[in-house]
């Protein structure tokens, strides 16, 4: 095992860390439930797959500048039209849960713009016909992983710029398992389950690098979460009203 991974195993007892792990910076801090205030803009990040998995990730662009992946829809061996219809249904339900929120851009796997020789129609066109319009993702891999790492860095408020809800089980399971390509140490071994990572890369490449937090705004954990209670212990005047303060 590499030094960093081995140190985590011995010092922290983190035996989920594997030799050659691509995202060594992953920790429990990256998998939390954060409060999404009314009116938050939501983006959808999509990686396509049929024989292998594909995924749609719903990411909240929070007022503080953080991004929170809070919902996922993994799919496999599902027709493009059905995937698009399911994404629309999931989105309708999400907007009911988060009043006054709105869907911003949806960023898709560039492979979805290729024309099928049998139907003469691209997956992107099929999606648009079924209510999911997208912008084409940037597929630069090395630069893309660098952008992902920037967003995974811890912000001045002690929380990573990019976080994921533990309820997103597919993301939670696959991200720690990704390993370095032995022929290119700057890239992921594409034989691994990298679909959530790819969707995240497309989404973040369509955004600027994270900026420094300004003012007194900070992220608040869900009121009934363990982390929220710990927050109270650290900051005596912290309220659990579910508001940004």
PDB file of C-alpha atoms in Angstrom:
ATOM      1  CA  UNK A   1       0.000   0.000   0.000  1.00  0.00           C
ATOM      2  CA  UNK A   2       1.093   3.569  -0.584  1.00  0.00           C
ATOM      3  CA  UNK A   3       2.230   5.555   2.443  1.00  0.00           C
ATOM      4  CA  UNK A   4      -0.911   7.657   2.783  1.00  0.00           C
ATOM      5  CA  UNK A   5      -3.272   4.717   2.568  1.00  0.00           C
ATOM      6  CA  UNK A   6      -1.220   2.608   4.954  1.00  0.00           C
ATOM      7  CA  UNK A   7      -1.032   5.477   7.451  1.00  0.00           C
ATOM      8  CA  UNK A   8      -4.816   5.790   7.456  1.00  0.00           C
ATOM      9  CA  UNK A   9      -5.127   2.053   8.064  1.00  0.00           C
ATOM     10  CA  UNK A  10      -2.715   2.041  10.999  1.00  0.00           C
ATOM     11  CA  UNK A  11      -3.446   5.405  12.613  1.00  0.00           C
ATOM     12  CA  UNK A  12      -7.176   5.781  11.992  1.00  0.00           C
ATOM     13  CA  UNK A  13      -8.174   2.147  11.731  1.00  0.00           C
ATOM     14  CA  UNK A  14      -9.676   2.946   8.329  1.00  0.00           C
ATOM     15  CA  UNK A  15      -9.488  -0.464   6.698  1.00  0.00           C
ATOM     16  CA  UNK A  16     -11.729   0.676   3.834  1.00  0.00           C
ATOM     17  CA  UNK A  17      -8.653   2.368   2.413  1.00  0.00           C
ATOM     18  CA  UNK A  18      -7.174   0.230  -0.350  1.00  0.00           C
ATOM     19  CA  UNK A  19      -3.816   0.067  -2.053  1.00  0.00           C
ATOM     20  CA  UNK A  20      -3.672   2.404  -5.042  1.00  0.00           C
ATOM     21  CA  UNK A  21      -6.871   4.218  -4.052  1.00  0.00           C
ATOM     22  CA  UNK A  22      -7.443   7.123  -6.461  1.00  0.00           C
ATOM     23  CA  UNK A  23      -9.224   9.486  -4.060  1.00  0.00           C
ATOM     24  CA  UNK A  24      -7.059   9.162  -0.951  1.00  0.00           C
ATOM     25  CA  UNK A  25      -8.599  12.354   0.445  1.00  0.00           C
ATOM     26  CA  UNK A  26     -11.994  10.707   0.924  1.00  0.00           C
ATOM     27  CA  UNK A  27     -13.181  10.700   4.539  1.00  0.00           C
ATOM     28  CA  UNK A  28     -16.360  10.689   6.603  1.00  0.00           C
ATOM     29  CA  UNK A  29     -16.470  14.460   6.124  1.00  0.00           C
ATOM     30  CA  UNK A  30     -17.398  13.921   2.493  1.00  0.00           C
ATOM     31  CA  UNK A  31     -20.479  11.800   3.310  1.00  0.00           C
ATOM     32  CA  UNK A  32     -22.903  13.893   5.364  1.00  0.00           C
ATOM     33  CA  UNK A  33     -26.473  15.168   5.168  1.00  0.00           C
ATOM     34  CA  UNK A  34     -26.640  18.930   4.708  1.00  0.00           C
ATOM     35  CA  UNK A  35     -29.622  21.243   4.851  1.00  0.00           C
ATOM     36  CA  UNK A  36     -30.915  22.418   1.445  1.00  0.00           C
ATOM     37  CA  UNK A  37     -32.739  25.752   1.844  1.00  0.00           C
ATOM     38  CA  UNK A  38     -35.816  26.702  -0.224  1.00  0.00           C
ATOM     39  CA  UNK A  39     -34.999  28.203  -3.603  1.00  0.00           C
ATOM     40  CA  UNK A  40     -31.741  26.275  -4.034  1.00  0.00           C
ATOM     41  CA  UNK A  41     -30.601  25.655  -7.587  1.00  0.00           C
ATOM     42  CA  UNK A  42     -30.276  21.965  -8.428  1.00  0.00           C
ATOM     43  CA  UNK A  43     -28.146  20.500 -11.196  1.00  0.00           C
ATOM     44  CA  UNK A  44     -28.257  17.022 -12.730  1.00  0.00           C
ATOM     45  CA  UNK A  45     -25.051  15.244 -13.694  1.00  0.00           C
ATOM     46  CA  UNK A  46     -25.423  12.193 -15.928  1.00  0.00           C
ATOM     47  CA  UNK A  47     -23.088   9.401 -16.997  1.00  0.00           C
ATOM     48  CA  UNK A  48     -24.555   7.029 -19.554  1.00  0.00           C
ATOM     49  CA  UNK A  49     -24.394   3.232 -19.397  1.00  0.00           C
ATOM     50  CA  UNK A  50     -26.458   0.353 -20.667  1.00  0.00           C
ATOM     51  CA  UNK A  51     -24.524  -2.899 -20.242  1.00  0.00           C
ATOM     52  CA  UNK A  52     -22.597  -1.198 -17.449  1.00  0.00           C
ATOM     53  CA  UNK A  53     -24.149   1.170 -14.959  1.00  0.00           C
ATOM     54  CA  UNK A  54     -25.121   4.720 -15.739  1.00  0.00           C
ATOM     55  CA  UNK A  55     -26.164   7.279 -13.142  1.00  0.00           C
ATOM     56  CA  UNK A  56     -27.918  10.588 -12.668  1.00  0.00           C
ATOM     57  CA  UNK A  57     -26.824  12.676  -9.680  1.00  0.00           C
ATOM     58  CA  UNK A  58     -28.863  15.572  -8.297  1.00  0.00           C
ATOM     59  CA  UNK A  59     -26.526  18.206  -6.826  1.00  0.00           C
ATOM     60  CA  UNK A  60     -27.646  21.225  -4.778  1.00  0.00           C
ATOM     61  CA  UNK A  61     -25.698  24.444  -5.393  1.00  0.00           C
ATOM     62  CA  UNK A  62     -25.811  25.888  -1.876  1.00  0.00           C
ATOM     63  CA  UNK A  63     -25.765  29.629  -1.080  1.00  0.00           C
ATOM     64  CA  UNK A  64     -22.432  29.287   0.724  1.00  0.00           C
ATOM     65  CA  UNK A  65     -20.690  28.069  -2.430  1.00  0.00           C
ATOM     66  CA  UNK A  66     -20.713  24.401  -1.387  1.00  0.00           C
ATOM     67  CA  UNK A  67     -22.188  21.684  -3.593  1.00  0.00           C
ATOM     68  CA  UNK A  68     -24.128  18.813  -2.056  1.00  0.00           C
ATOM     69  CA  UNK A  69     -24.933  15.599  -3.958  1.00  0.00           C
ATOM     70  CA  UNK A  70     -28.173  14.554  -2.297  1.00  0.00           C
ATOM     71  CA  UNK A  71     -29.970  12.148  -4.643  1.00  0.00           C
ATOM     72  CA  UNK A  72     -28.944   9.509  -7.152  1.00  0.00           C
ATOM     73  CA  UNK A  73     -30.554   7.266  -9.759  1.00  0.00           C
ATOM     74  CA  UNK A  74     -28.253   4.426 -10.888  1.00  0.00           C
ATOM     75  CA  UNK A  75     -29.532   2.466 -13.876  1.00  0.00           C
ATOM     76  CA  UNK A  76     -28.497  -0.486 -16.022  1.00  0.00           C
ATOM     77  CA  UNK A  77     -29.972  -2.224 -19.077  1.00  0.00           C
ATOM     78  CA  UNK A  78     -32.642   0.453 -19.334  1.00  0.00           C
ATOM     79  CA  UNK A  79     -33.690   2.112 -22.588  1.00  0.00           C
ATOM     80  CA  UNK A  80     -32.696   5.786 -22.962  1.00  0.00           C
ATOM     81  CA  UNK A  81     -36.336   6.861 -23.204  1.00  0.00           C
ATOM     82  CA  UNK A  82     -37.168   5.062 -19.942  1.00  0.00           C
ATOM     83  CA  UNK A  83     -34.113   6.503 -18.189  1.00  0.00           C
ATOM     84  CA  UNK A  84     -35.167  10.013 -19.234  1.00  0.00           C
ATOM     85  CA  UNK A  85     -38.743   9.444 -18.062  1.00  0.00           C
ATOM     86  CA  UNK A  86     -37.479   8.152 -14.715  1.00  0.00           C
ATOM     87  CA  UNK A  87     -35.211  11.194 -14.328  1.00  0.00           C
ATOM     88  CA  UNK A  88     -38.207  13.462 -14.927  1.00  0.00           C
ATOM     89  CA  UNK A  89     -40.265  11.563 -12.319  1.00  0.00           C
ATOM     90  CA  UNK A  90     -37.452  11.707  -9.764  1.00  0.00           C
ATOM     91  CA  UNK A  91     -37.010  15.428 -10.415  1.00  0.00           C
ATOM     92  CA  UNK A  92     -40.717  16.155  -9.924  1.00  0.00           C
ATOM     93  CA  UNK A  93     -40.611  14.361  -6.561  1.00  0.00           C
ATOM     94  CA  UNK A  94     -37.449  16.221  -5.552  1.00  0.00           C
ATOM     95  CA  UNK A  95     -38.984  19.614  -6.328  1.00  0.00           C
ATOM     96  CA  UNK A  96     -41.924  18.717  -4.115  1.00  0.00           C
ATOM     97  CA  UNK A  97     -39.517  18.029  -1.237  1.00  0.00           C
ATOM     98  CA  UNK A  98     -37.579  21.257  -1.738  1.00  0.00           C
ATOM     99  CA  UNK A  99     -40.094  24.091  -2.334  1.00  0.00           C
ATOM    100  CA  UNK A 100     -39.163  26.932  -4.678  1.00  0.00           C
ATOM    101  CA  UNK A 101     -36.028  25.104  -5.824  1.00  0.00           C
ATOM    102  CA  UNK A 102     -35.311  25.045  -9.511  1.00  0.00           C
ATOM    103  CA  UNK A 103     -33.399  22.835 -11.907  1.00  0.00           C
ATOM    104  CA  UNK A 104     -30.410  24.532 -13.486  1.00  0.00           C
ATOM    105  CA  UNK A 105     -28.272  22.925 -16.130  1.00  0.00           C
ATOM    106  CA  UNK A 106     -28.094  19.181 -16.679  1.00  0.00           C
ATOM    107  CA  UNK A 107     -24.641  18.029 -17.786  1.00  0.00           C
ATOM    108  CA  UNK A 108     -24.354  14.789 -19.724  1.00  0.00           C
ATOM    109  CA  UNK A 109     -21.811  12.206 -20.798  1.00  0.00           C
ATOM    110  CA  UNK A 110     -20.372  13.324 -24.195  1.00  0.00           C
ATOM    111  CA  UNK A 111     -20.946   9.773 -25.477  1.00  0.00           C
ATOM    112  CA  UNK A 112     -24.672  10.526 -25.402  1.00  0.00           C
ATOM    113  CA  UNK A 113     -24.257  12.845 -28.394  1.00  0.00           C
ATOM    114  CA  UNK A 114     -23.142  10.013 -30.698  1.00  0.00           C
ATOM    115  CA  UNK A 115     -25.717   8.945 -33.302  1.00  0.00           C
ATOM    116  CA  UNK A 116     -26.965   5.367 -33.106  1.00  0.00           C
ATOM    117  CA  UNK A 117     -26.473   3.693 -36.485  1.00  0.00           C
ATOM    118  CA  UNK A 118     -29.686   1.732 -36.023  1.00  0.00           C
ATOM    119  CA  UNK A 119     -32.070   4.518 -35.016  1.00  0.00           C
ATOM    120  CA  UNK A 120     -30.271   7.552 -36.443  1.00  0.00           C
ATOM    121  CA  UNK A 121     -30.954   9.302 -33.144  1.00  0.00           C
ATOM    122  CA  UNK A 122     -28.537  10.201 -30.365  1.00  0.00           C
ATOM    123  CA  UNK A 123     -29.273   9.423 -26.719  1.00  0.00           C
ATOM    124  CA  UNK A 124     -29.222  13.166 -26.131  1.00  0.00           C
ATOM    125  CA  UNK A 125     -32.030  13.585 -28.679  1.00  0.00           C
ATOM    126  CA  UNK A 126     -34.023  10.794 -27.043  1.00  0.00           C
ATOM    127  CA  UNK A 127     -33.580  12.465 -23.660  1.00  0.00           C
ATOM    128  CA  UNK A 128     -34.734  15.822 -25.009  1.00  0.00           C
ATOM    129  CA  UNK A 129     -37.830  14.214 -26.542  1.00  0.00           C
ATOM    130  CA  UNK A 130     -38.664  12.872 -23.093  1.00  0.00           C
ATOM    131  CA  UNK A 131     -38.147  16.083 -21.149  1.00  0.00           C
ATOM    132  CA  UNK A 132     -34.457  16.031 -20.193  1.00  0.00           C
ATOM    133  CA  UNK A 133     -32.422  18.651 -22.032  1.00  0.00           C
ATOM    134  CA  UNK A 134     -28.673  18.631 -21.397  1.00  0.00           C
ATOM    135  CA  UNK A 135     -25.427  20.385 -22.123  1.00  0.00           C
ATOM    136  CA  UNK A 136     -22.519  18.291 -23.326  1.00  0.00           C
ATOM    137  CA  UNK A 137     -19.973  17.497 -20.655  1.00  0.00           C
ATOM    138  CA  UNK A 138     -16.238  18.129 -20.956  1.00  0.00           C
ATOM    139  CA  UNK A 139     -14.462  14.774 -21.105  1.00  0.00           C
ATOM    140  CA  UNK A 140     -10.918  15.924 -20.258  1.00  0.00           C
ATOM    141  CA  UNK A 141      -9.943  13.284 -17.746  1.00  0.00           C
ATOM    142  CA  UNK A 142      -6.728  14.463 -16.061  1.00  0.00           C
ATOM    143  CA  UNK A 143      -7.881  18.083 -15.885  1.00  0.00           C
ATOM    144  CA  UNK A 144     -11.295  16.841 -14.792  1.00  0.00           C
ATOM    145  CA  UNK A 145      -9.929  14.807 -11.881  1.00  0.00           C
ATOM    146  CA  UNK A 146      -7.917  17.846 -10.818  1.00  0.00           C
ATOM    147  CA  UNK A 147     -11.158  19.868 -10.741  1.00  0.00           C
ATOM    148  CA  UNK A 148     -12.845  17.130  -8.703  1.00  0.00           C
ATOM    149  CA  UNK A 149     -10.011  17.183  -6.168  1.00  0.00           C
ATOM    150  CA  UNK A 150     -10.320  20.968  -5.837  1.00  0.00           C
ATOM    151  CA  UNK A 151     -13.980  20.544  -4.930  1.00  0.00           C
ATOM    152  CA  UNK A 152     -13.217  17.711  -2.514  1.00  0.00           C
ATOM    153  CA  UNK A 153     -10.851  19.983  -0.566  1.00  0.00           C
ATOM    154  CA  UNK A 154     -11.993  21.245   2.828  1.00  0.00           C
ATOM    155  CA  UNK A 155     -13.393  24.787   2.767  1.00  0.00           C
ATOM    156  CA  UNK A 156     -12.572  27.454   5.410  1.00  0.00           C
ATOM    157  CA  UNK A 157     -15.660  26.421   7.419  1.00  0.00           C
ATOM    158  CA  UNK A 158     -14.235  22.919   7.932  1.00  0.00           C
ATOM    159  CA  UNK A 159     -16.601  21.199   5.508  1.00  0.00           C
ATOM    160  CA  UNK A 160     -15.484  19.948   2.064  1.00  0.00           C
ATOM    161  CA  UNK A 161     -16.664  22.102  -0.808  1.00  0.00           C
ATOM    162  CA  UNK A 162     -18.294  18.985  -2.287  1.00  0.00           C
ATOM    163  CA  UNK A 163     -20.243  16.596  -0.074  1.00  0.00           C
ATOM    164  CA  UNK A 164     -22.520  13.615  -0.679  1.00  0.00           C
ATOM    165  CA  UNK A 165     -25.490  12.361   1.301  1.00  0.00           C
ATOM    166  CA  UNK A 166     -24.929   8.882   2.813  1.00  0.00           C
ATOM    167  CA  UNK A 167     -28.308   8.020   1.266  1.00  0.00           C
ATOM    168  CA  UNK A 168     -26.562   8.018  -2.116  1.00  0.00           C
ATOM    169  CA  UNK A 169     -25.464   4.434  -1.631  1.00  0.00           C
ATOM    170  CA  UNK A 170     -24.085   3.830  -5.110  1.00  0.00           C
ATOM    171  CA  UNK A 171     -21.776   6.848  -4.851  1.00  0.00           C
ATOM    172  CA  UNK A 172     -20.844   5.922  -1.282  1.00  0.00           C
ATOM    173  CA  UNK A 173     -19.943   2.381  -2.359  1.00  0.00           C
ATOM    174  CA  UNK A 174     -18.061   3.084  -5.578  1.00  0.00           C
ATOM    175  CA  UNK A 175     -15.968   6.218  -4.951  1.00  0.00           C
ATOM    176  CA  UNK A 176     -13.684   4.669  -2.280  1.00  0.00           C
ATOM    177  CA  UNK A 177     -13.112   1.599  -4.468  1.00  0.00           C
ATOM    178  CA  UNK A 178     -11.646   3.480  -7.450  1.00  0.00           C
ATOM    179  CA  UNK A 179      -7.975   2.760  -8.100  1.00  0.00           C
ATOM    180  CA  UNK A 180      -5.174   4.334 -10.105  1.00  0.00           C
ATOM    181  CA  UNK A 181      -4.584   3.186 -13.684  1.00  0.00           C
ATOM    182  CA  UNK A 182      -1.236   1.405 -13.605  1.00  0.00           C
ATOM    183  CA  UNK A 183      -0.380   2.892 -17.021  1.00  0.00           C
ATOM    184  CA  UNK A 184      -1.379   6.438 -16.085  1.00  0.00           C
ATOM    185  CA  UNK A 185      -1.072   7.499 -12.430  1.00  0.00           C
ATOM    186  CA  UNK A 186      -3.139  10.643 -13.152  1.00  0.00           C
ATOM    187  CA  UNK A 187      -6.198   8.662 -14.208  1.00  0.00           C
ATOM    188  CA  UNK A 188      -8.650   6.102 -12.827  1.00  0.00           C
ATOM    189  CA  UNK A 189      -8.583   2.483 -13.913  1.00  0.00           C
ATOM    190  CA  UNK A 190     -11.602   2.568 -16.236  1.00  0.00           C
ATOM    191  CA  UNK A 191     -12.338  -1.103 -15.598  1.00  0.00           C
ATOM    192  CA  UNK A 192     -13.500  -0.110 -12.126  1.00  0.00           C
ATOM    193  CA  UNK A 193     -16.997   1.138 -11.273  1.00  0.00           C
ATOM    194  CA  UNK A 194     -16.250   4.756 -12.170  1.00  0.00           C
ATOM    195  CA  UNK A 195     -19.656   5.959 -13.381  1.00  0.00           C
ATOM    196  CA  UNK A 196     -20.544   8.158 -10.408  1.00  0.00           C
ATOM    197  CA  UNK A 197     -17.046   9.663 -10.538  1.00  0.00           C
ATOM    198  CA  UNK A 198     -17.474  10.390 -14.260  1.00  0.00           C
ATOM    199  CA  UNK A 199     -20.869  12.038 -13.739  1.00  0.00           C
ATOM    200  CA  UNK A 200     -19.349  14.176 -10.972  1.00  0.00           C
ATOM    201  CA  UNK A 201     -16.439  15.102 -13.246  1.00  0.00           C
ATOM    202  CA  UNK A 202     -18.762  16.265 -16.046  1.00  0.00           C
ATOM    203  CA  UNK A 203     -20.761  18.363 -13.603  1.00  0.00           C
ATOM    204  CA  UNK A 204     -17.781  20.016 -11.955  1.00  0.00           C
ATOM    205  CA  UNK A 205     -16.025  20.711 -15.256  1.00  0.00           C
ATOM    206  CA  UNK A 206     -19.086  22.795 -16.155  1.00  0.00           C
ATOM    207  CA  UNK A 207     -18.507  24.951 -13.052  1.00  0.00           C
ATOM    208  CA  UNK A 208     -15.640  27.195 -11.902  1.00  0.00           C
ATOM    209  CA  UNK A 209     -13.284  26.169  -9.132  1.00  0.00           C
ATOM    210  CA  UNK A 210     -14.649  26.645  -5.591  1.00  0.00           C
ATOM    211  CA  UNK A 211     -14.387  30.150  -4.185  1.00  0.00           C
ATOM    212  CA  UNK A 212     -13.612  31.353  -0.669  1.00  0.00           C
ATOM    213  CA  UNK A 213     -16.615  31.653   1.639  1.00  0.00           C
ATOM    214  CA  UNK A 214     -17.615  35.207   2.435  1.00  0.00           C
ATOM    215  CA  UNK A 215     -19.509  36.747   5.331  1.00  0.00           C
ATOM    216  CA  UNK A 216     -20.901  34.657   8.178  1.00  0.00           C
ATOM    217  CA  UNK A 217     -22.811  32.129   6.091  1.00  0.00           C
ATOM    218  CA  UNK A 218     -22.068  28.520   6.861  1.00  0.00           C
ATOM    219  CA  UNK A 219     -23.537  25.120   6.152  1.00  0.00           C
ATOM    220  CA  UNK A 220     -25.959  23.596   8.659  1.00  0.00           C
ATOM    221  CA  UNK A 221     -26.446  19.868   9.123  1.00  0.00           C
ATOM    222  CA  UNK A 222     -29.937  18.408   9.326  1.00  0.00           C
ATOM    223  CA  UNK A 223     -31.439  19.237  12.753  1.00  0.00           C
ATOM    224  CA  UNK A 224     -31.759  15.603  13.858  1.00  0.00           C
ATOM    225  CA  UNK A 225     -28.309  14.480  12.718  1.00  0.00           C
ATOM    226  CA  UNK A 226     -25.501  13.454  15.066  1.00  0.00           C
ATOM    227  CA  UNK A 227     -23.229  15.997  13.401  1.00  0.00           C
ATOM    228  CA  UNK A 228     -25.716  18.777  14.168  1.00  0.00           C
ATOM    229  CA  UNK A 229     -25.700  17.832  17.859  1.00  0.00           C
ATOM    230  CA  UNK A 230     -21.895  17.825  17.865  1.00  0.00           C
ATOM    231  CA  UNK A 231     -22.054  21.262  16.263  1.00  0.00           C
ATOM    232  CA  UNK A 232     -24.055  22.485  19.250  1.00  0.00           C
ATOM    233  CA  UNK A 233     -21.424  21.180  21.650  1.00  0.00           C
ATOM    234  CA  UNK A 234     -18.701  23.010  19.759  1.00  0.00           C
ATOM    235  CA  UNK A 235     -20.637  26.262  19.357  1.00  0.00           C
ATOM    236  CA  UNK A 236     -22.953  26.909  22.363  1.00  0.00           C
ATOM    237  CA  UNK A 237     -25.131  29.452  20.540  1.00  0.00           C
ATOM    238  CA  UNK A 238     -25.769  27.255  17.500  1.00  0.00           C
ATOM    239  CA  UNK A 239     -29.461  26.884  16.691  1.00  0.00           C
ATOM    240  CA  UNK A 240     -31.010  23.741  15.283  1.00  0.00           C
ATOM    241  CA  UNK A 241     -33.741  25.504  13.356  1.00  0.00           C
ATOM    242  CA  UNK A 242     -32.525  24.260  10.007  1.00  0.00           C
ATOM    243  CA  UNK A 243     -31.604  27.774   8.884  1.00  0.00           C
ATOM    244  CA  UNK A 244     -28.384  29.055   7.380  1.00  0.00           C
ATOM    245  CA  UNK A 245     -26.745  31.427   9.849  1.00  0.00           C
TER     246      UNK A 245
END
